[in-house]
XYZ file of C-alpha atoms in Angstrom:
377
model
C 3.994 -14.662 20.333
C 3.073 -12.409 23.234
C 5.259 -14.474 25.561
C 8.198 -13.987 23.196
C 7.736 -10.238 22.743
C 10.748 -8.121 23.565
C 12.435 -4.989 22.403
C 13.963 -5.384 18.961
C 17.599 -6.458 18.912
C 20.057 -6.764 16.033
C 19.386 -9.607 13.586
C 21.264 -12.711 14.795
C 21.928 -16.021 13.004
C 21.188 -19.121 15.064
C 21.369 -22.789 14.221
C 20.350 -26.054 15.841
C 22.452 -29.232 16.045
C 21.321 -31.865 13.588
C 19.358 -34.867 14.748
C 18.383 -38.155 13.152
C 14.851 -39.306 12.700
C 14.111 -42.779 14.044
C 10.580 -43.206 12.680
C 8.315 -41.950 9.994
C 5.951 -39.095 10.887
C 2.779 -41.186 11.234
C 4.370 -42.973 14.209
C 6.525 -40.133 15.449
C 6.634 -40.200 19.242
C 6.166 -36.704 20.590
C 6.888 -35.658 24.171
C 7.561 -32.418 25.990
C 11.216 -32.949 25.051
C 10.132 -33.051 21.396
C 12.457 -31.864 18.701
C 11.889 -31.931 14.967
C 14.175 -34.480 13.293
C 15.426 -34.255 9.721
C 12.701 -35.295 7.280
C 14.915 -34.972 4.204
C 18.291 -36.755 4.193
C 20.015 -34.693 1.510
C 21.022 -31.061 1.693
C 18.373 -29.651 -0.665
C 19.231 -26.970 -3.203
C 17.207 -23.734 -3.111
C 14.294 -23.499 -5.545
C 13.819 -19.743 -5.230
C 15.729 -16.600 -4.133
C 12.844 -15.689 -1.834
C 9.342 -16.905 -0.990
C 6.484 -15.089 0.738
C 3.869 -17.155 2.575
C 0.649 -16.279 4.323
C -0.893 -18.111 7.255
C -4.471 -17.435 8.524
C -5.885 -16.716 11.915
C -7.257 -19.658 13.809
C -10.050 -20.335 16.308
C -8.934 -22.897 18.835
C -11.042 -24.969 21.204
C -14.333 -24.181 19.396
C -16.070 -24.366 22.716
C -15.916 -27.897 24.111
C -12.826 -28.954 22.127
C -10.221 -27.551 24.503
C -6.730 -28.180 23.127
C -7.868 -30.671 20.469
C -10.118 -28.857 18.007
C -9.491 -25.790 15.879
C -10.216 -24.219 12.529
C -8.632 -21.668 10.191
C -10.376 -18.387 9.332
C -9.532 -15.625 6.915
C -11.024 -12.665 5.125
C -10.970 -11.948 1.394
C -8.068 -9.485 1.630
C -5.849 -11.887 3.608
C -5.406 -9.229 6.311
C -6.526 -11.647 9.000
C -3.232 -13.485 9.382
C 0.561 -13.105 9.196
C 2.996 -12.984 6.247
C 6.610 -14.093 6.206
C 9.188 -13.642 3.436
C 12.098 -16.059 3.557
C 15.165 -14.995 1.590
C 18.456 -16.767 0.914
C 21.137 -14.824 2.785
C 24.815 -15.521 1.880
C 26.026 -13.136 4.565
C 24.953 -15.536 7.319
C 26.644 -18.762 8.442
C 25.077 -21.820 6.653
C 22.192 -23.459 8.414
C 21.186 -20.354 10.326
C 18.240 -17.951 10.393
C 18.109 -14.232 11.061
C 15.114 -11.928 11.585
C 15.818 -9.061 9.161
C 12.618 -7.092 9.557
C 9.420 -7.025 11.641
C 6.485 -4.842 10.639
C 2.845 -4.523 11.575
C 1.075 -2.418 8.897
C -2.238 -2.085 10.797
C -0.644 -1.788 14.245
C 2.702 0.029 13.881
C 3.362 -0.003 17.640
C 3.339 -3.791 17.644
C 6.590 -4.262 15.716
C 8.775 -2.874 18.532
C 7.385 -5.452 20.924
C 8.610 -8.370 18.885
C 12.131 -9.736 19.283
C 14.518 -10.126 16.380
C 16.345 -12.913 18.200
C 15.373 -16.047 16.175
C 15.146 -18.088 19.408
C 12.638 -15.666 20.895
C 10.488 -15.054 17.833
C 7.838 -17.512 16.703
C 8.751 -17.159 13.052
C 12.460 -17.690 13.818
C 11.894 -20.811 15.869
C 9.662 -22.423 13.269
C 12.046 -21.512 10.453
C 14.951 -23.095 12.255
C 12.907 -26.238 12.875
C 11.928 -26.360 9.182
C 15.562 -25.959 8.099
C 16.527 -28.845 10.322
C 13.631 -31.000 9.069
C 14.740 -30.277 5.496
C 18.373 -31.055 6.300
C 19.610 -27.713 5.018
C 23.326 -27.321 5.792
C 24.707 -25.153 2.961
C 22.456 -22.112 3.049
C 21.109 -19.513 5.490
C 17.824 -17.639 5.520
C 16.700 -14.221 6.609
C 13.078 -13.553 7.463
C 10.783 -10.553 7.154
C 7.679 -10.869 9.305
C 4.547 -8.760 8.669
C 2.096 -9.132 11.606
C -1.540 -8.862 10.679
C -2.812 -10.263 13.961
C -2.717 -8.585 17.331
C -0.887 -10.233 20.282
C -2.845 -12.051 22.987
C -6.050 -11.894 20.991
C -7.099 -15.524 20.934
C -6.719 -15.667 17.158
C -3.614 -17.774 16.970
C -1.140 -14.937 16.525
C 1.935 -16.984 17.432
C 0.775 -19.912 15.290
C 0.213 -17.703 12.229
C 3.772 -16.426 12.395
C 5.175 -19.926 12.852
C 3.025 -21.453 10.111
C 3.907 -18.769 7.552
C 7.632 -19.083 8.391
C 7.669 -22.888 8.138
C 5.759 -22.785 4.858
C 8.025 -20.133 3.337
C 11.243 -21.911 4.309
C 9.947 -25.264 2.982
C 8.946 -23.696 -0.336
C 12.285 -21.879 -0.578
C 13.976 -25.298 -0.774
C 11.496 -27.037 -3.025
C 8.523 -27.951 -0.799
C 9.773 -31.318 0.407
C 7.940 -31.416 3.784
C 4.632 -33.143 4.400
C 1.903 -31.215 6.218
C 2.626 -33.060 9.454
C 6.336 -32.037 9.212
C 5.279 -28.432 8.888
C 2.917 -28.699 11.858
C 5.726 -30.218 13.943
C 8.048 -27.388 13.027
C 5.374 -24.885 14.039
C 4.615 -26.869 17.199
C 8.220 -26.434 18.330
C 7.600 -22.719 18.169
C 4.272 -22.963 19.984
C 5.876 -25.054 22.727
C 8.451 -22.330 23.289
C 6.046 -19.408 23.580
C 2.490 -20.510 24.387
C 2.417 -24.194 25.380
C 2.530 -27.616 23.867
C -0.747 -27.706 21.946
C -1.470 -27.966 18.237
C -5.080 -26.710 17.989
C -3.880 -23.451 16.480
C -0.813 -24.495 14.504
C -2.459 -27.508 12.849
C -5.327 -25.590 11.212
C -2.973 -22.673 10.444
C -0.890 -25.082 8.378
C -3.524 -27.439 7.014
C -6.615 -25.193 6.827
C -10.200 -26.035 7.639
C -11.197 -27.911 10.817
C -8.597 -30.159 12.413
C -8.859 -32.661 15.300
C -5.672 -33.236 17.262
C -6.178 -36.899 18.188
C -2.894 -37.545 20.027
C 0.726 -36.447 20.426
C 2.168 -39.851 21.195
C 1.998 -40.997 18.488
C 1.434 -37.683 16.715
C -1.891 -37.942 14.868
C -3.898 -35.157 13.273
C -7.299 -35.712 11.638
C -8.473 -33.068 9.160
C -12.271 -32.762 9.268
C -13.541 -32.011 5.762
C -16.886 -30.253 5.651
C -19.180 -30.105 2.581
C -18.113 -27.377 0.110
C -21.694 -26.040 0.119
C -21.460 -25.096 3.806
C -21.273 -21.285 3.900
C -19.812 -21.035 7.424
C -18.840 -17.560 8.547
C -17.372 -16.289 11.813
C -17.999 -12.927 13.466
C -14.774 -12.180 15.349
C -15.042 -9.343 17.889
C -11.800 -8.370 19.589
C -11.892 -5.956 22.527
C -9.072 -3.585 23.387
C -7.801 -5.966 26.050
C -5.017 -8.585 26.117
C -5.561 -12.034 27.548
C -2.145 -13.744 27.813
C -2.389 -17.483 27.240
C -0.419 -18.196 30.438
C -2.847 -16.240 32.552
C -5.912 -17.830 30.973
C -4.443 -21.300 31.379
C -3.762 -20.667 35.038
C -7.462 -20.052 35.527
C -8.486 -23.532 34.359
C -10.056 -25.838 36.927
C -7.779 -28.556 38.378
C -10.654 -31.002 38.838
C -13.706 -31.633 36.654
C -16.936 -33.322 37.756
C -17.786 -36.455 35.810
C -21.072 -34.986 34.641
C -19.320 -31.981 33.141
C -16.768 -34.237 31.470
C -19.541 -36.374 29.932
C -21.438 -33.311 28.685
C -18.395 -31.653 27.186
C -17.359 -34.920 25.512
C -20.789 -35.346 23.938
C -20.803 -31.739 22.715
C -17.281 -32.114 21.210
C -18.364 -35.293 19.442
C -21.499 -33.507 18.180
C -19.348 -30.704 16.861
C -17.144 -33.123 14.931
C -20.184 -34.895 13.467
C -21.772 -31.587 12.516
C -18.638 -30.405 10.702
C -18.505 -33.607 8.642
C -22.203 -33.390 7.894
C -22.239 -29.661 7.168
C -24.792 -28.897 9.847
C -24.208 -25.242 10.758
C -26.973 -25.241 13.389
C -25.404 -28.048 15.406
C -21.914 -26.576 14.939
C -23.148 -23.373 16.511
C -25.047 -24.959 19.387
C -22.161 -27.295 20.243
C -19.672 -24.401 20.209
C -21.901 -22.626 22.729
C -22.033 -25.582 25.119
C -18.633 -25.659 26.805
C -19.268 -26.235 30.520
C -15.660 -26.527 31.735
C -13.276 -23.977 30.246
C -15.535 -21.081 29.182
C -17.138 -20.651 32.636
C -13.726 -20.121 34.223
C -12.309 -17.791 31.542
C -15.334 -15.693 30.670
C -15.262 -13.767 34.044
C -11.662 -12.699 33.205
C -12.864 -10.993 30.019
C -14.966 -7.936 30.961
C -18.428 -8.146 29.382
C -17.933 -11.594 27.796
C -21.166 -13.090 29.160
C -23.185 -10.122 27.795
C -21.405 -10.334 24.454
C -22.381 -13.991 24.084
C -25.978 -13.254 24.974
C -25.985 -10.333 22.496
C -24.663 -12.533 19.692
C -27.234 -15.245 20.279
C -30.008 -12.672 20.623
C -29.051 -11.087 17.289
C -29.323 -14.431 15.475
C -25.905 -16.107 15.770
C -26.023 -19.935 15.732
C -23.458 -20.058 18.525
C -20.888 -18.007 20.357
C -17.844 -18.749 22.531
C -14.375 -17.500 23.378
C -11.837 -17.862 20.618
C -8.824 -19.717 22.028
C -7.745 -18.154 25.264
C -9.543 -14.955 24.405
C -10.377 -12.113 24.600
C -11.846 -12.394 21.098
C -15.411 -13.581 21.065
C -16.403 -15.715 18.050
C -19.951 -16.126 16.778
C -20.828 -18.565 14.016
C -23.350 -17.921 11.270
C -24.334 -19.559 7.997
C -23.766 -17.039 5.232
C -22.752 -13.461 6.017
C -26.082 -11.724 5.709
C -26.511 -11.176 9.487
C -22.837 -10.601 10.097
C -22.853 -6.817 10.418
C -25.910 -6.776 12.724
C -24.423 -9.471 15.011
C -21.050 -7.720 15.052
C -22.631 -4.416 16.114
C -24.593 -6.107 18.906
C -21.382 -7.734 20.208
C -19.358 -4.508 20.006
C -22.084 -2.664 21.889
C -22.186 -5.346 24.579
C -18.430 -5.156 25.096
C -18.793 -1.413 25.643
C -21.907 -1.390 27.785
C -21.058 -4.445 29.953
C -17.260 -4.388 29.928
C -16.372 -0.770 29.191
C -14.167 -2.029 26.383
C -13.879 -0.735 22.852
C -13.874 -3.538 20.259
C -13.390 -4.138 16.565
C -15.103 -6.761 14.442
C -14.163 -8.804 11.414
C -16.441 -11.116 9.490
C -14.405 -14.059 8.256
C -15.051 -17.284 6.503
C -13.682 -20.775 6.979
C -10.235 -20.856 5.447
C -9.847 -24.258 3.747
C -6.345 -23.662 2.393
C -4.238 -22.915 5.459
C -0.675 -21.635 5.010
C 0.142 -20.933 1.405
C 2.771 -19.357 -0.802
C 1.609 -16.016 -2.237
C 4.714 -14.926 -4.168
C 8.206 -16.035 -5.127
C 11.306 -14.588 -6.742
C 13.589 -16.619 -8.988
C 17.187 -17.466 -8.214
C 19.632 -14.773 -9.312
């Protein structure tokens, strides 16, 4: 969402032209000209007057899984994520969306940076895509976005807004969309503001660990891990923004075959460890990226020292969350969480001269969900 940030402007209704789906979602061909087609042929009637949905933060890449692995994380209070309320709005032209309100309870200054133009706001773009996928033609929707995630943090801020909006709009009209439809609606938003990759939006919608196998055809593989696995994440975010565009520009243009082989084996090990519930291997695989992390870490002051501090304090693994600057350490259980968090915060200050805050989160297996509704009046 950082790429779409702008001074607030008056709420504006915007609609997309309708399109016709030519194939079912499992064989949907996705390209960089991708648009979400209608998934529901009829014009569905509203099921509620308003719906509020929450979508969690996400950790993309997970070390060696650049652009194809990610997981959802949340805390018990659901403050680690974004919330969107979608409300039927008869004052708008049918088939349109308006951004009625943007707030950021924990970061009041953030709200002014986010546009109220639906075409320049992650929630607005995803909501419009969801309306089109639903085939809504007789009603309009206004959105209220409450940002719980900072911009440019590496925690899937744009994806959380998009996921919550798509979920809320779908529920408003009776929850007709499949999970893949919702991911595609959110992916249209991601494409507009941070790039064509689903490793944040897929887990934000579906929850848990998700493997993005391909885009053409579009194929996501949820990776269920044993319920007994007590996986926790220590998320330490420094007072420093790392725009996705800048961090992507730093990526190497060529990769040695030996590095490719090693990263591939570590990514495969990570997938196997998730399925088997092996926290130790999950951590060691996350720490073993030899391609992306070495080029991005120098752009985040103190990152190398933070990783060393996390591992020294007992973390099973540590890497950059998404494009950064958040550092993520993985632990089994939360007993060592506070100690590891303090070590990482101290390292950001001593090695990078950056203040930082920490959150201890757990794997969020639910993904985007409805948290409240109001009946039709």
